[in-house]
Tab-separated table of C-alpha atoms and ligand atoms in Angstrom:
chain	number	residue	atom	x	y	z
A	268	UNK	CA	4.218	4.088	32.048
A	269	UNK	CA	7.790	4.137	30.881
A	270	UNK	CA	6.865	1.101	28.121
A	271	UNK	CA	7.971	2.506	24.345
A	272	UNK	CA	7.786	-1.295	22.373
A	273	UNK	CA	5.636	-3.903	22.935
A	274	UNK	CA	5.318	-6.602	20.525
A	275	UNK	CA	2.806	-9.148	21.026
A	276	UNK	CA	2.079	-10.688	17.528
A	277	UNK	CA	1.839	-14.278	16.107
A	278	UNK	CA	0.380	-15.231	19.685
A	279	UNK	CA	-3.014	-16.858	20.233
A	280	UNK	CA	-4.438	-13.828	22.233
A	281	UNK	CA	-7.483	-13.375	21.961
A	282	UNK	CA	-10.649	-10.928	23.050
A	283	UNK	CA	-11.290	-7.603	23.472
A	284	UNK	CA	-8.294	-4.832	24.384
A	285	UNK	CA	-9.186	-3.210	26.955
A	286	UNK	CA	-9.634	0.998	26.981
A	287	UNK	CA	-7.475	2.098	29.020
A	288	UNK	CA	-4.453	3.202	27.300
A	289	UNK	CA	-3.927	6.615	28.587
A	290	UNK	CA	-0.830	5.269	31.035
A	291	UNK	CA	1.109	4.345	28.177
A	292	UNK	CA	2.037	7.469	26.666
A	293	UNK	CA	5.694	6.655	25.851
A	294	UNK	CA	4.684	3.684	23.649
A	295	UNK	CA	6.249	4.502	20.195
A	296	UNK	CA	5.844	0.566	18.396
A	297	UNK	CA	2.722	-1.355	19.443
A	298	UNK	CA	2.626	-4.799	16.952
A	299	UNK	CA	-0.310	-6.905	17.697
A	300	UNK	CA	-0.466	-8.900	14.664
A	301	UNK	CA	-1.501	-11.988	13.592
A	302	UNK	CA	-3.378	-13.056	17.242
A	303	UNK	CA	-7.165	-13.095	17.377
A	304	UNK	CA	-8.208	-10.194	19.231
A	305	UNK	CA	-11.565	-8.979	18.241
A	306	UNK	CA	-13.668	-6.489	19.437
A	307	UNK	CA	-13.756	-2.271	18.527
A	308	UNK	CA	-10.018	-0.739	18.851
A	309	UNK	CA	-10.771	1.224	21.871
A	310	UNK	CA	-10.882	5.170	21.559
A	311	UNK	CA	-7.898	5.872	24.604
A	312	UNK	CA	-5.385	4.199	21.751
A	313	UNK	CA	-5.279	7.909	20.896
A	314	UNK	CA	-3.718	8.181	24.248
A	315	UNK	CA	0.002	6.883	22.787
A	316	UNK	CA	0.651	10.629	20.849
A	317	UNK	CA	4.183	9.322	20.674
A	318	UNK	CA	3.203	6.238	18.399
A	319	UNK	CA	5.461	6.139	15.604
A	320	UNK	CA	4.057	2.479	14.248
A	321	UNK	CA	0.695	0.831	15.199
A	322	UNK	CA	0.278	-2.897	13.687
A	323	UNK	CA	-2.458	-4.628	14.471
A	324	UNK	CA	-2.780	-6.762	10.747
A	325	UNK	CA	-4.662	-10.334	11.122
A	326	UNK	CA	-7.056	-9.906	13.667
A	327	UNK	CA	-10.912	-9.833	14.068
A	328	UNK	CA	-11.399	-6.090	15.306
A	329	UNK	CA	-14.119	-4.605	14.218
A	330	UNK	CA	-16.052	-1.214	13.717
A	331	UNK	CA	-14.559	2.079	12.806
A	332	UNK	CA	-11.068	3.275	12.810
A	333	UNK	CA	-11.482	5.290	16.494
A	334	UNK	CA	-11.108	9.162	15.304
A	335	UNK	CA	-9.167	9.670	18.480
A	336	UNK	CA	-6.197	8.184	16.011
A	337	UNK	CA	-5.979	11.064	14.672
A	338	UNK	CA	-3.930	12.586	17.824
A	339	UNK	CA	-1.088	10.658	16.959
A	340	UNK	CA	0.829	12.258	14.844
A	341	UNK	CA	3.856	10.694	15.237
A	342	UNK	CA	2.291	8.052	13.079
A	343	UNK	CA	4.770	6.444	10.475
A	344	UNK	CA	3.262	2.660	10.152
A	345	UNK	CA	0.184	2.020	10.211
A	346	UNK	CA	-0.856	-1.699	9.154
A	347	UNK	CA	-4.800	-2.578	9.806
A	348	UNK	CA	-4.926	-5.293	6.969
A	349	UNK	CA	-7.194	-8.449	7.209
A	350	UNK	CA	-9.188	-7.660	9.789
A	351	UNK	CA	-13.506	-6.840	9.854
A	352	UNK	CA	-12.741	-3.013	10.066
A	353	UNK	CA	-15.683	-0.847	8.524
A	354	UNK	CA	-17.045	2.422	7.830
A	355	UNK	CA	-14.934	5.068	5.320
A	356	UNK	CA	-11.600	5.359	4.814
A	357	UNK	CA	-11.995	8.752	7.289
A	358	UNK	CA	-10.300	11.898	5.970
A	359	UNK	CA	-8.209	12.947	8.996
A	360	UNK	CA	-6.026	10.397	7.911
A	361	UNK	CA	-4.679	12.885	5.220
A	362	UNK	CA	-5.152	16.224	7.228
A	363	UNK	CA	-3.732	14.470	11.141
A	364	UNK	CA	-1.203	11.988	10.035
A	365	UNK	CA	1.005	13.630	7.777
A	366	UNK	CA	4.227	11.526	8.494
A	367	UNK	CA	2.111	8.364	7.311
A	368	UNK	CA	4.862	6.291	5.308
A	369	UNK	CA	3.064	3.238	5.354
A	370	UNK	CA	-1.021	2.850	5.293
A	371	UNK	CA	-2.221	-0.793	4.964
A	372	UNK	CA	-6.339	-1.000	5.101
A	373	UNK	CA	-6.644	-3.836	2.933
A	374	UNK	CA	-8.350	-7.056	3.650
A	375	UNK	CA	-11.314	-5.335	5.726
A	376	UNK	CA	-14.811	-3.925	4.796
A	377	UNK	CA	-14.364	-0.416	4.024
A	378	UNK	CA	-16.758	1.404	1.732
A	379	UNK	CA	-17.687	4.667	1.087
A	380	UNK	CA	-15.035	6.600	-1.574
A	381	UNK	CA	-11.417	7.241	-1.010
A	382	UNK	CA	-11.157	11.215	0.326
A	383	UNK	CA	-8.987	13.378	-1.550
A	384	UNK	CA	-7.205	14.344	1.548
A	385	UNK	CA	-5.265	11.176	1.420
A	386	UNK	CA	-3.601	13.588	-1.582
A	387	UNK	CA	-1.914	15.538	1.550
A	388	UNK	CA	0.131	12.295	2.542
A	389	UNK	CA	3.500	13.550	0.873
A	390	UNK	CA	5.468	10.981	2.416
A	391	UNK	CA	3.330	7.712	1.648
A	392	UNK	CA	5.322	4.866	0.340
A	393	UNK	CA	2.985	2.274	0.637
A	394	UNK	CA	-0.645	2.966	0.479
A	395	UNK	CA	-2.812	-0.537	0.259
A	396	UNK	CA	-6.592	-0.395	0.322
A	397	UNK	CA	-7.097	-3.393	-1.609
A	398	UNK	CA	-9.532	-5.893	-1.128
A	399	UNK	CA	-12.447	-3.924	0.272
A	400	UNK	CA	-15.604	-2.340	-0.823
A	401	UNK	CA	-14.346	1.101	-1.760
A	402	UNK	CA	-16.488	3.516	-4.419
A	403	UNK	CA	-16.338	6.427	-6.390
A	404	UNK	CA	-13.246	7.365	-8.470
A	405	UNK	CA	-9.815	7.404	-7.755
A	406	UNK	CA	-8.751	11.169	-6.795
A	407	UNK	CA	-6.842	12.999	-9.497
A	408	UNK	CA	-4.601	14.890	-6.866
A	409	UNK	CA	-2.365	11.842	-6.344
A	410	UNK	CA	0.755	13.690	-7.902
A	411	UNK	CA	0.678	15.314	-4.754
A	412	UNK	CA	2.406	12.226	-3.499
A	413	UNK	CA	5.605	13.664	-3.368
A	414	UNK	CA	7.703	10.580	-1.838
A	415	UNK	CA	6.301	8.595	-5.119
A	416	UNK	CA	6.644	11.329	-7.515
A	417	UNK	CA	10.332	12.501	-6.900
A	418	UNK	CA	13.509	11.329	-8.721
A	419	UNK	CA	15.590	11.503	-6.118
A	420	UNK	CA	17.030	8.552	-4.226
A	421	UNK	CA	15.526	7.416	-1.321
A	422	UNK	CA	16.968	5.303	1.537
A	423	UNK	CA	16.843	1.975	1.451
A	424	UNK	CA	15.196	0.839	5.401
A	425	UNK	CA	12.545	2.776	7.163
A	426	UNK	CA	14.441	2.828	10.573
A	427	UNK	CA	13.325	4.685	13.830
A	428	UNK	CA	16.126	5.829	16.378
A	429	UNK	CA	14.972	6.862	19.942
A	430	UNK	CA	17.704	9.276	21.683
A	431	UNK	CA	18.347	7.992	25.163
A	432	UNK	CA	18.323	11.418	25.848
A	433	UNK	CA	13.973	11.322	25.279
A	434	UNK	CA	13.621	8.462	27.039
A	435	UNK	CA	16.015	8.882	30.262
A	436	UNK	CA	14.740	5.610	31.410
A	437	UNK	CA	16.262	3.638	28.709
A	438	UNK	CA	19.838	5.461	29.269
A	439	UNK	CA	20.986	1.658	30.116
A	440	UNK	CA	20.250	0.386	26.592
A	441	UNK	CA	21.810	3.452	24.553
A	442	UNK	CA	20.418	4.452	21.460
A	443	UNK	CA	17.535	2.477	20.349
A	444	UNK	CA	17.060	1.533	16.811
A	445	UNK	CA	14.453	-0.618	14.698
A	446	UNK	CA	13.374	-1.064	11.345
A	447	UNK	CA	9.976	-0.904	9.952
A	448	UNK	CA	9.137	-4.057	7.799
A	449	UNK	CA	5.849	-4.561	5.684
A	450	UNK	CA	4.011	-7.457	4.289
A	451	UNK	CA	1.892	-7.895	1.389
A	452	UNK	CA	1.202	-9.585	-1.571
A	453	UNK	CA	3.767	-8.940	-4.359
A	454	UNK	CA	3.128	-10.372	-8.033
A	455	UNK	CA	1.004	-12.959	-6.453
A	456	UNK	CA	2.849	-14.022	-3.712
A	457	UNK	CA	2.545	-12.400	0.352
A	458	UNK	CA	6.180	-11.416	0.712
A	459	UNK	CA	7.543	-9.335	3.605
A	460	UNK	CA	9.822	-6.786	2.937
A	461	UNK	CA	12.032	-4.810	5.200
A	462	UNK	CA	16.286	-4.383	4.513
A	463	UNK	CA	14.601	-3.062	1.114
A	464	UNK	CA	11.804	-1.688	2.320
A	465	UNK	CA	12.542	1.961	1.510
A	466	UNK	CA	12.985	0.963	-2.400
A	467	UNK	CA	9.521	-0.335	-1.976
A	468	UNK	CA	6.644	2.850	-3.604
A	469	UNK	CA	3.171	0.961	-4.147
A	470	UNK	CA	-0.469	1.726	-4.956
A	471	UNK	CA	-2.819	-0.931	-4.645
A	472	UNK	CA	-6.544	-0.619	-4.975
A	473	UNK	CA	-7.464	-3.872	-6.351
A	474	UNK	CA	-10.924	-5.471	-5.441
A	475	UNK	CA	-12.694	-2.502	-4.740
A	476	UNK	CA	-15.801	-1.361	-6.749
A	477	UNK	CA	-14.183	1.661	-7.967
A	478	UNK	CA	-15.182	3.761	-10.982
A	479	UNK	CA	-14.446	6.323	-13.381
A	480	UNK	CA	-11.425	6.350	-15.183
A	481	UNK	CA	-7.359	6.435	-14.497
A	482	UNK	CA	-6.497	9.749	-13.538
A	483	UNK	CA	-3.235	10.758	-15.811
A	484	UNK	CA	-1.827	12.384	-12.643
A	485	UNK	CA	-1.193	9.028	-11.842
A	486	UNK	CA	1.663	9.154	-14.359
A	487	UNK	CA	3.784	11.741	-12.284
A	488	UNK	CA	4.549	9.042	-9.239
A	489	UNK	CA	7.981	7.863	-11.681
A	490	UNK	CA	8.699	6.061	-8.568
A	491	UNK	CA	5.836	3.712	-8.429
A	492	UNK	CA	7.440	0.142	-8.683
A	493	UNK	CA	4.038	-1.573	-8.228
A	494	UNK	CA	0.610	-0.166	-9.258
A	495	UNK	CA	-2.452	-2.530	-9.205
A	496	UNK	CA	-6.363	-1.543	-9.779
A	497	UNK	CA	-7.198	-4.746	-10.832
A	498	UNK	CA	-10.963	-5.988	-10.134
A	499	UNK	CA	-12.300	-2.724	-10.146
A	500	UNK	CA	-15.163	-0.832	-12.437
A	501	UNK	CA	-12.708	1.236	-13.994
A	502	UNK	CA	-13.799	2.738	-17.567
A	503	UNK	CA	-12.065	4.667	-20.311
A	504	UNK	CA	-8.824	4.295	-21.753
A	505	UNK	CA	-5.104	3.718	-20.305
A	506	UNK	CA	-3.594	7.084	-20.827
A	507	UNK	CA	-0.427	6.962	-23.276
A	508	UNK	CA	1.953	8.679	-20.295
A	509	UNK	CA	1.844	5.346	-18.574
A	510	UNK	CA	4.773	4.750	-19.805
A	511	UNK	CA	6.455	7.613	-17.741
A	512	UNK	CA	6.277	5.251	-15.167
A	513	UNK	CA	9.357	4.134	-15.817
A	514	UNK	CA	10.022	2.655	-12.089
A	515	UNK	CA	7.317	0.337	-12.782
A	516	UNK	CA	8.060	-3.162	-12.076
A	517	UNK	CA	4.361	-4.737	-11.767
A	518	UNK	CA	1.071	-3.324	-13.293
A	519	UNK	CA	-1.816	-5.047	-13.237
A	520	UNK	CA	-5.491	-3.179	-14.385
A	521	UNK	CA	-6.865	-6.281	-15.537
A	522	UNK	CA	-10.801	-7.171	-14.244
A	523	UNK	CA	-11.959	-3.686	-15.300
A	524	UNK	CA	-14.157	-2.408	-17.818
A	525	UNK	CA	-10.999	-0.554	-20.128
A	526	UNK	CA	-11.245	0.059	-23.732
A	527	UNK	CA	-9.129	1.505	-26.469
A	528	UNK	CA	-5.745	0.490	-27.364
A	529	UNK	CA	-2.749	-0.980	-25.548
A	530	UNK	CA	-0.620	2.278	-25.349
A	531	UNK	CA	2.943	1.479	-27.028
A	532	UNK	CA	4.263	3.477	-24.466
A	533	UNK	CA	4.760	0.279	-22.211
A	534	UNK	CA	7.456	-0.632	-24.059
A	535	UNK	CA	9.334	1.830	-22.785
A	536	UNK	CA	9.143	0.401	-19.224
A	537	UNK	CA	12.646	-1.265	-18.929
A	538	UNK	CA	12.197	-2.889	-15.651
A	539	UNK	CA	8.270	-3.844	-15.795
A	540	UNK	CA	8.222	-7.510	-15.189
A	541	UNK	CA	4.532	-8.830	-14.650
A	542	UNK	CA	1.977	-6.822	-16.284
A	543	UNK	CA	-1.816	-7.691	-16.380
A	544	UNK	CA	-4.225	-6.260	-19.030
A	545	UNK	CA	-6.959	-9.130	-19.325
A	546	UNK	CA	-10.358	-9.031	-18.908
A	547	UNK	CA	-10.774	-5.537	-20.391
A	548	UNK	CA	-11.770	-5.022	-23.687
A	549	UNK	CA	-8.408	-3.710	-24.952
A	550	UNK	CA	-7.957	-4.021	-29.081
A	551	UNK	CA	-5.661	-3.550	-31.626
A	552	UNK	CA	-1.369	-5.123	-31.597
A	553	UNK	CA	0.551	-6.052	-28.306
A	554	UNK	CA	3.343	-3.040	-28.520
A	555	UNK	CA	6.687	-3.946	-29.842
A	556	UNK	CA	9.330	-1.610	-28.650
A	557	UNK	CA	12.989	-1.619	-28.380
A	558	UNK	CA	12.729	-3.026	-24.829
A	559	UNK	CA	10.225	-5.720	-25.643
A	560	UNK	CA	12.535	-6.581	-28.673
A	561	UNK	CA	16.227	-6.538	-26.935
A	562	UNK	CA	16.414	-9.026	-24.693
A	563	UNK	CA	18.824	-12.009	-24.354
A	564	UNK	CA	17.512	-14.813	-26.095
A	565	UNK	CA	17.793	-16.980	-22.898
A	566	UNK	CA	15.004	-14.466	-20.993
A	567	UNK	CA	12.966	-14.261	-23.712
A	568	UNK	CA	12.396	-17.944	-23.779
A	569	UNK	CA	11.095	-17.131	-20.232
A	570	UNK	CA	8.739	-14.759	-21.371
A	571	UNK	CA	5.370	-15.334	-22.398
A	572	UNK	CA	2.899	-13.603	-24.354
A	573	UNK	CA	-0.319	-15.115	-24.685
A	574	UNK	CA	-3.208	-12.737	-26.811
A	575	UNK	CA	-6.501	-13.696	-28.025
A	576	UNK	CA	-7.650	-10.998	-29.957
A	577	UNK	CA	-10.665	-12.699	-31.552
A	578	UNK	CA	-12.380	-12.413	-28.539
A	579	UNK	CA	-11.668	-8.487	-28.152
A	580	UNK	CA	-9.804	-9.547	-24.650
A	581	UNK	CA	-6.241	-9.110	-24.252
A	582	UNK	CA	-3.660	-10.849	-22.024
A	583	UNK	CA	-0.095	-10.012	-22.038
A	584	UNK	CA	1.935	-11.284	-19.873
A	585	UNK	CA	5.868	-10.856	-19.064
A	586	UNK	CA	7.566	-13.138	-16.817
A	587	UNK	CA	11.330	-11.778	-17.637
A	588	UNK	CA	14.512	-12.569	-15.971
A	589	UNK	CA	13.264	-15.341	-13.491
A	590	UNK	CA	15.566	-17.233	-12.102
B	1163	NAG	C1	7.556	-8.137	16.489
B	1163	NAG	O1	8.184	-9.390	16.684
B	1163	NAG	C2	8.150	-10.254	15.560
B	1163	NAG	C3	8.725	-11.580	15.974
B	1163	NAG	O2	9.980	-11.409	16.554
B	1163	NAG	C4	8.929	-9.601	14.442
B	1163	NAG	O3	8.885	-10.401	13.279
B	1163	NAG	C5	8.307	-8.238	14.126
B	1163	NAG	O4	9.077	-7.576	13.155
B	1163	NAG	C6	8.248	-7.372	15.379
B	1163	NAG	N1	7.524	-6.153	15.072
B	1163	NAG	C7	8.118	-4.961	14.897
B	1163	NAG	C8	7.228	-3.835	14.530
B	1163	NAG	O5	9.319	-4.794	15.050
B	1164	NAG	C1	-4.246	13.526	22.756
B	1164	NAG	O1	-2.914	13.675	23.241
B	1164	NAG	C2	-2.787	14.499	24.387
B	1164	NAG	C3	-1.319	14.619	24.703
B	1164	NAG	O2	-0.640	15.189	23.614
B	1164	NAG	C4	-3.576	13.901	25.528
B	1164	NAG	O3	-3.507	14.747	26.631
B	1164	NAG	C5	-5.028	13.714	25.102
B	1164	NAG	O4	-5.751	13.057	26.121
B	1164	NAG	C6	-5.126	12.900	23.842
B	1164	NAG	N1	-6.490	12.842	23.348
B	1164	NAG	C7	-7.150	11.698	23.144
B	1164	NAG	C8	-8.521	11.829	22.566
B	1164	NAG	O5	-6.684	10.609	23.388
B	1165	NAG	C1	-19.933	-4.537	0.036
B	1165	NAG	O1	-21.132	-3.787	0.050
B	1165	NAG	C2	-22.269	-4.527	-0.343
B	1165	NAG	C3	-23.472	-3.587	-0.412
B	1165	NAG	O2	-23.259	-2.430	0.310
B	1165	NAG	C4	-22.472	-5.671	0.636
B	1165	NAG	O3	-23.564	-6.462	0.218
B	1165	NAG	C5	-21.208	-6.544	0.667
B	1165	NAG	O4	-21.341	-7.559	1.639
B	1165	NAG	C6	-19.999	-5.706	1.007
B	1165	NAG	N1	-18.796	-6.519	0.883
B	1165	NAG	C7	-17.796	-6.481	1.784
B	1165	NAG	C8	-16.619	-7.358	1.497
B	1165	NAG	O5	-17.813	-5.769	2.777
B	1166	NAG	C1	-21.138	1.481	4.107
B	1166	NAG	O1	-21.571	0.339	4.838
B	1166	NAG	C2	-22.538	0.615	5.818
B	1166	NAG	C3	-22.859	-0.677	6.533
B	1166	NAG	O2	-21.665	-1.272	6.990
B	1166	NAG	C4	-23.793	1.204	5.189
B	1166	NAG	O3	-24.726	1.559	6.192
B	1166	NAG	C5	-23.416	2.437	4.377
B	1166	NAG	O4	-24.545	2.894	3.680
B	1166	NAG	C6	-22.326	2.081	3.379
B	1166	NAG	N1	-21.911	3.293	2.676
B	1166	NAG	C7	-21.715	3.337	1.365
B	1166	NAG	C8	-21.303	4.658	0.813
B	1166	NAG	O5	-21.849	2.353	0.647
B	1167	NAG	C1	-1.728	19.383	-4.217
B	1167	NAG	O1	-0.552	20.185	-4.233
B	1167	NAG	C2	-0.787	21.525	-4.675
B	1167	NAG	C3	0.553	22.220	-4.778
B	1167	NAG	O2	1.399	21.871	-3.717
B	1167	NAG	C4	-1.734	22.213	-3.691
B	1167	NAG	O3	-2.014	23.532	-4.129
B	1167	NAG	C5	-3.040	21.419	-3.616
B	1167	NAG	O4	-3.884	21.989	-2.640
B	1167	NAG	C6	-2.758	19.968	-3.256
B	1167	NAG	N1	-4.014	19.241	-3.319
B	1167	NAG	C7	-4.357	18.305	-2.444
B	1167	NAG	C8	-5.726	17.745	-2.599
B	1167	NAG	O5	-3.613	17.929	-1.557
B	1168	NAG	C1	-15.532	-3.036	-26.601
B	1168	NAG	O1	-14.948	-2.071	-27.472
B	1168	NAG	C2	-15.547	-2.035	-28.759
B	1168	NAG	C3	-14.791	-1.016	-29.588
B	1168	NAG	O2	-13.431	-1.326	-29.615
B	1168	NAG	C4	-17.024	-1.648	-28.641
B	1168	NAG	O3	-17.630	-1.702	-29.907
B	1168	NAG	C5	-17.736	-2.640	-27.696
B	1168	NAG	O4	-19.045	-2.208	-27.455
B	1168	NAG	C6	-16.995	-2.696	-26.366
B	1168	NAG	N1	-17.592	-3.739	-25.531
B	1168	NAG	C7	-17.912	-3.548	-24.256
B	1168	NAG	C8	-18.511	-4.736	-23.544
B	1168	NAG	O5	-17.737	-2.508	-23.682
């Protein structure tokens, strides 16, 4: 009853977890990960109201997030990727768990469209829904993301501290500490992240079947590093405020169905380093800007640019200042 951690991942368990979690109600990190448990995630998880991070990434589970989740408030990390989850993305994710810094649904079978009360999660750093079977557009309130959206500095770890004075039981240990760390897959590559992971403000919503176009609002999150909607349905054109985004380190929209013009705008983006336009039908020159134009010989030799505009399809890519 007194149990706050319990780590349990990159085991072989496997089977069903069993429903009875209302004992456990001082659990604050529960990190199943990368086992092969299967089965529903029983409905008493809501049960652990203290929860602070709930990982259960790389299993078989199946059905429906349980809507008794939505208890736990407390919720900080929550990292469901790559497993057979189903059913919508539900919207008392945005209304319950408003202390969500990290949301990782990617890798499962989710449909149904993404709820515009995920616009309520002011604190989201990470929010990851690719690879899934989500529809409709992509909501236009998402300058509501405040954590993404403000200019101020933010720290650097996502660390929890647990007063021995809340958990008397612990008084032996002192002051508890850990850091939250997060994997996923970065400019091609699954990389885990966590002495940086504060620094760390994505969007991804690649492989979905979204449609409609970019919403603008997009371009208020200035702290975006990483922003990919690749292999979506995604119409229109690419707004000319993108380049506002001047975080931006990654973009990748290619795989859609966008037309118009590369905006020049891009160049602006000192610090992008991989961005993805092809398989659109994007026309007209690759922007030239001060940025694209001002670097040290020695990186530009690294970059490369590759168009084909005979075939109205674009690719531009950037590899700058590898190592
Ligand atoms: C659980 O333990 C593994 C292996 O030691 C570690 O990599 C992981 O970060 C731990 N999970 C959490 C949430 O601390
Ligand atoms: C929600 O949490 C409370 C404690 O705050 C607990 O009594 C209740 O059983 C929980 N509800 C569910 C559905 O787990
Ligand atoms: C997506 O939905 C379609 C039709 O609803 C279904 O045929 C397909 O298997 C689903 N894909 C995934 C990855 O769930
Ligand atoms: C979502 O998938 C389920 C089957 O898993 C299906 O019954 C339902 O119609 C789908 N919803 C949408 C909006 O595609
Ligand atoms: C977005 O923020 C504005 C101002 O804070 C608020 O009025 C609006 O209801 C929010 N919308 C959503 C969908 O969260
Ligand atoms: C691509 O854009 C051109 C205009 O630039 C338009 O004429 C053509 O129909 C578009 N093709 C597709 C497949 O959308």
């Amino acid at each position: 009853m007194n149990l706050a951690f319990l780590n349990l991942s990159s085991n072989n368990f496997y089977g069903d977890l069993p429903d009875c979690w209302s004992h456990l109600a001082a659990v604050v990190m529960l990190d199943f990960s990368n086992n092969a448990f299967s089965g529903k995630i029983p409905m008493t998880i809501g049960s652990l109201w203290r929860i602070e991070t709930l990982k259960l990434r790389s299993n078989r589970f199946v059905g429906e997030l349980p809507s008794s989740l939505k208890n736990c408030t407390r919720l900080q990390v929550i990292d469901m990727g790559d497993n057979e989850l189903s059913g919508s993305i539900p919207k008392w994710l945005g209304v319950s768990l408003k202390n969500l810094v990290i949301l990782i649904l990617s890798s499962n079978h989710f449909n149904g469209s993404m709820p515009s009360q995920l616009c309520h999660l002011t604190r989201i750093q990470i929010l990851d829904f690719s690879v899934n079977n989500i529809s409709g557009s992509i909501p236009k309130c998402l300058n509501n993301l405040t954590n993404m959206a403000q200019k101020q500095n933010s720290s650097l770890t996502s660390t929890h501290t647990y007063n021995k004075d809340d958990y008397g039981f612990h008084s032996f240990l002192g002051d508890i500490n850990y850091e939250d760390e997060a994997s996923f897959i970065w400019k091609g590559r699954m990389q885990t992240y966590k002495s940086t992971l504060g620094l760390v403000k994505r969007i991804d919503l690649s492989s979905n079947r979204l449609t409609g176009e970019i919403p603008s609002e997009i371009t208020h999150l200035v702290k975006l590093v990483s922003l990919s909607l690749s292999r979506n349905r995604l119409t229109s054109q690419i707004t000319s405020e993108i380049g506002n985004l001047q975080s931006l380190d990654s973009l990748d929209l290619s795989r859609n169905q966008i037309d118009g013009r590369i905006p020049t705008s891009l160049a602006r983006i000192d610090r992008l380093s991989f961005l993805d336009l092809s398989y659109n039908n994007l026309s007209g020159k690759i922007p030239t800007g001060t940025q694209l134009q001002s670097f040290d010989p020695l990186i530009m030799l690294k970059m490369l640019y590759f168009v084909n505009l005979d075939l109205k399809r674009c690719v531009l890519i950037k590899l700058s200042q590898l190592t």
